[in-house]
Amino acid sequence: MSNLPYIVGNWKMNGVRAMLAEARSIDRAASRYNKVQVALAPPATLIHRLQEAVENIGVGGQDCRAEESGAFTGDIAAPMLKDAGADFVIVGHSERRAGYGETDEMVRAKAEAALEAGLTVIVCVGETEAERDSGNAEAVVTRQVAGSVPQTKNAADRLSIAYEPVWAIGTGRVPSVADVGSMHCAIRKQLQDIYAKKAAAIRILYGGSVKAENAQELLGAENVGGALVGGASLLADSFIAIVDAASPAKAE
Ligand code: PEP
């Protein structure tokens, strides 16, 4: 997989066709940043249209079911995302872990189904505020990584991790750069235990209240290979400011 900084927008349950104009603006602007990999995960209803509307950015789903098909009303299988034009999927987002009781085991099954369908995968992990306050953040997150990442052959080649402290999502609060760096190093070590040398190529994204104002600092932390962006990805101006901060030319 690419080693460019990876900036992914998660639109969550936001967006109808009118939002395609915003996606086109993001796509046009992204064409100026050939040293950054940019992608959007719109609601599933927009994946096909969005994919047809853009040329320079990746398009993905926000979740998938592990099964390929069947009696699972309302759910979407990984091959369906692929068929709709997605090239990646986010799995294990904390909103799904908390809201739908998704366990590490379920997240891992989803990730493996996504790889099998030909998608790349972003596996999300992150501690709650109580887990951080009790000093258990690193243990919780490394356990989530160990339990949630795909174990199928060559899985590391098409995998990214998103470290998203639950207390930082949508709150405007962010960990210190040092805390981000030490957590990303702990995640890297865990990935090395699982994938050995192949772990080096896995990008570990930071997510949680990333904005234009803090992006450069957060992206500069050790072992940070990009960002998963929620609120700030809904408008082209705020999202592209983060892409700009990720541009290697900017860091020099
Ligand atoms: C997210 O939900 O993945 C996220 C990072 O949200 P926000 O950027 O709004 O905190």
XYZ file of C-alpha atoms in Angstrom, residues 13-214:
202
model
C -24.830 9.965 8.687
C -24.548 13.271 6.869
C -25.136 13.980 3.215
C -27.730 13.801 0.465
C -27.123 14.367 -3.245
C -26.602 18.096 -2.706
C -23.388 17.196 -0.858
C -21.878 15.863 -4.073
C -20.941 19.457 -4.921
C -18.755 19.507 -1.795
C -17.176 16.194 -2.814
C -16.390 17.610 -6.274
C -14.715 20.629 -4.652
C -12.665 18.331 -2.438
C -11.744 16.230 -5.455
C -10.644 19.239 -7.526
C -8.549 20.609 -4.675
C -7.050 17.181 -3.933
C -5.642 17.050 -7.455
C -3.136 19.715 -6.363
C -1.735 17.422 -3.650
C -0.100 14.475 -5.352
C 1.911 13.663 -2.209
C -1.191 13.080 -0.067
C -3.724 10.253 -0.459
C -7.221 11.668 0.076
C -10.456 9.720 0.532
C -14.059 10.176 1.623
C -16.435 7.737 3.306
C -19.917 9.111 2.579
C -23.163 7.436 3.671
C -23.718 4.230 1.690
C -26.505 5.892 -0.302
C -23.952 8.242 -1.896
C -21.075 5.860 -2.577
C -21.971 5.105 -6.181
C -22.780 8.680 -7.181
C -19.790 10.094 -5.353
C -17.454 7.601 -6.949
C -18.738 8.657 -10.382
C -18.294 12.329 -9.504
C -14.631 12.221 -8.454
C -11.313 11.373 -10.086
C -8.587 12.076 -7.564
C -9.834 10.682 -4.276
C -10.724 7.294 -2.836
C -14.296 6.425 -1.896
C -15.256 4.087 0.921
C -17.942 2.706 3.184
C -18.308 3.393 6.905
C -19.057 -0.194 7.906
C -19.846 -3.581 6.414
C -21.289 -6.858 7.590
C -19.004 -9.898 7.810
C -21.421 -12.197 5.952
C -21.546 -12.029 2.158
C -25.329 -12.072 1.884
C -28.425 -13.213 3.751
C -31.290 -12.222 6.004
C -29.708 -9.170 7.650
C -32.219 -6.392 7.054
C -30.600 -2.997 6.675
C -27.015 -4.249 6.591
C -24.498 -3.978 3.758
C -22.002 -6.678 2.781
C -18.434 -5.915 1.728
C -18.953 -7.175 -1.869
C -21.910 -4.760 -2.128
C -19.677 -1.843 -1.188
C -17.161 -2.973 -3.779
C -19.914 -3.290 -6.375
C -21.121 0.243 -5.571
C -17.653 1.610 -6.320
C -16.011 1.688 -2.899
C -12.317 0.958 -2.644
C -12.067 0.851 1.144
C -14.165 0.485 4.267
C -13.890 1.744 7.840
C -14.637 -0.932 10.455
C -14.795 -0.823 14.246
C -15.556 2.889 14.574
C -16.262 3.639 18.242
C -19.774 4.799 17.337
C -20.444 1.276 16.075
C -18.619 -0.447 18.923
C -20.624 1.577 21.475
C -23.941 1.884 19.636
C -24.203 -1.616 18.162
C -22.177 -3.676 20.616
C -19.497 -4.545 18.086
C -16.753 -6.626 19.657
C -13.142 -6.999 18.522
C -14.060 -10.408 17.131
C -16.860 -8.928 15.004
C -14.617 -6.123 13.790
C -11.964 -8.621 12.780
C -14.535 -10.688 10.846
C -15.701 -7.544 9.030
C -12.108 -6.590 8.188
C -11.402 -10.057 6.808
C -14.623 -9.984 4.744
C -13.650 -6.595 3.339
C -10.210 -7.802 2.271
C -11.790 -10.871 0.726
C -14.086 -8.563 -1.282
C -11.078 -6.655 -2.626
C -11.398 -3.561 -0.436
C -8.702 -1.987 1.687
C -9.573 -1.588 5.368
C -9.270 1.001 8.115
C -9.652 -0.630 11.547
C -10.558 1.867 14.290
C -9.463 1.565 17.902
C -9.484 3.952 20.852
C -9.975 4.213 24.592
C -12.786 5.896 26.515
C -12.114 8.766 28.868
C -12.528 6.492 31.915
C -9.985 4.057 30.468
C -7.493 6.886 29.940
C -8.110 8.354 33.391
C -7.487 4.987 35.017
C -4.153 4.623 33.217
C -5.331 1.766 31.004
C -5.433 3.487 27.615
C -2.445 1.697 26.125
C -3.521 -1.738 27.384
C -7.056 -1.236 26.034
C -5.944 0.004 22.638
C -3.262 -2.631 22.047
C -5.765 -5.317 23.067
C -8.257 -3.892 20.560
C -5.584 -3.945 17.847
C -4.664 -7.548 18.637
C -8.314 -8.641 18.546
C -9.624 -6.556 15.652
C -7.065 -6.674 12.863
C -7.442 -9.170 10.003
C -5.279 -12.289 10.164
C -5.749 -13.505 6.614
C -2.846 -13.893 4.190
C -1.224 -10.604 3.132
C -3.667 -8.658 5.321
C -1.013 -6.127 6.298
C -0.662 -5.012 2.680
C -4.144 -3.496 2.589
C -4.631 -2.349 6.146
C -4.584 0.971 7.998
C -5.341 1.576 11.660
C -7.145 4.652 12.978
C -6.392 5.520 16.595
C -9.363 7.554 17.779
C -9.669 8.276 21.501
C -13.441 8.126 22.100
C -13.322 11.260 24.264
C -11.740 13.250 21.434
C -14.348 12.434 18.776
C -16.536 15.433 18.020
C -15.599 17.158 21.287
C -12.908 19.611 20.244
C -10.557 17.960 22.757
C -7.354 16.319 21.550
C -4.580 14.386 23.315
C -1.155 15.985 23.558
C 1.180 15.358 20.651
C 3.366 13.306 23.020
C 0.398 11.122 24.012
C -0.531 10.590 20.354
C 3.073 9.668 19.550
C 3.408 7.190 22.406
C 0.087 5.509 21.598
C 1.002 5.227 17.904
C 4.354 3.681 18.899
C 2.551 1.150 21.115
C 0.209 0.311 18.224
C 3.176 -0.094 15.861
C 4.792 -2.496 18.316
C 1.608 -4.527 18.568
C 1.384 -4.659 14.762
C 5.002 -5.880 14.624
C 4.085 -8.703 16.998
C 1.296 -9.714 14.603
C 2.705 -8.988 11.141
C 6.472 -8.900 11.775
C 8.299 -6.857 9.098
C 5.111 -6.137 7.162
C 3.904 -3.955 10.027
C 6.232 -1.162 8.928
C 4.046 -0.318 5.923
C 0.768 -0.061 7.848
C -0.330 3.537 8.216
C -1.633 4.491 11.637
C -4.018 7.429 11.344
C -4.985 9.719 14.199
C -8.665 10.669 14.538
C -10.577 12.861 16.969
C -11.284 16.587 16.520
C -8.658 17.060 13.801
C -9.015 20.587 12.401
C -7.001 22.926 10.216
C -5.555 24.527 13.358
C -4.175 21.349 14.983
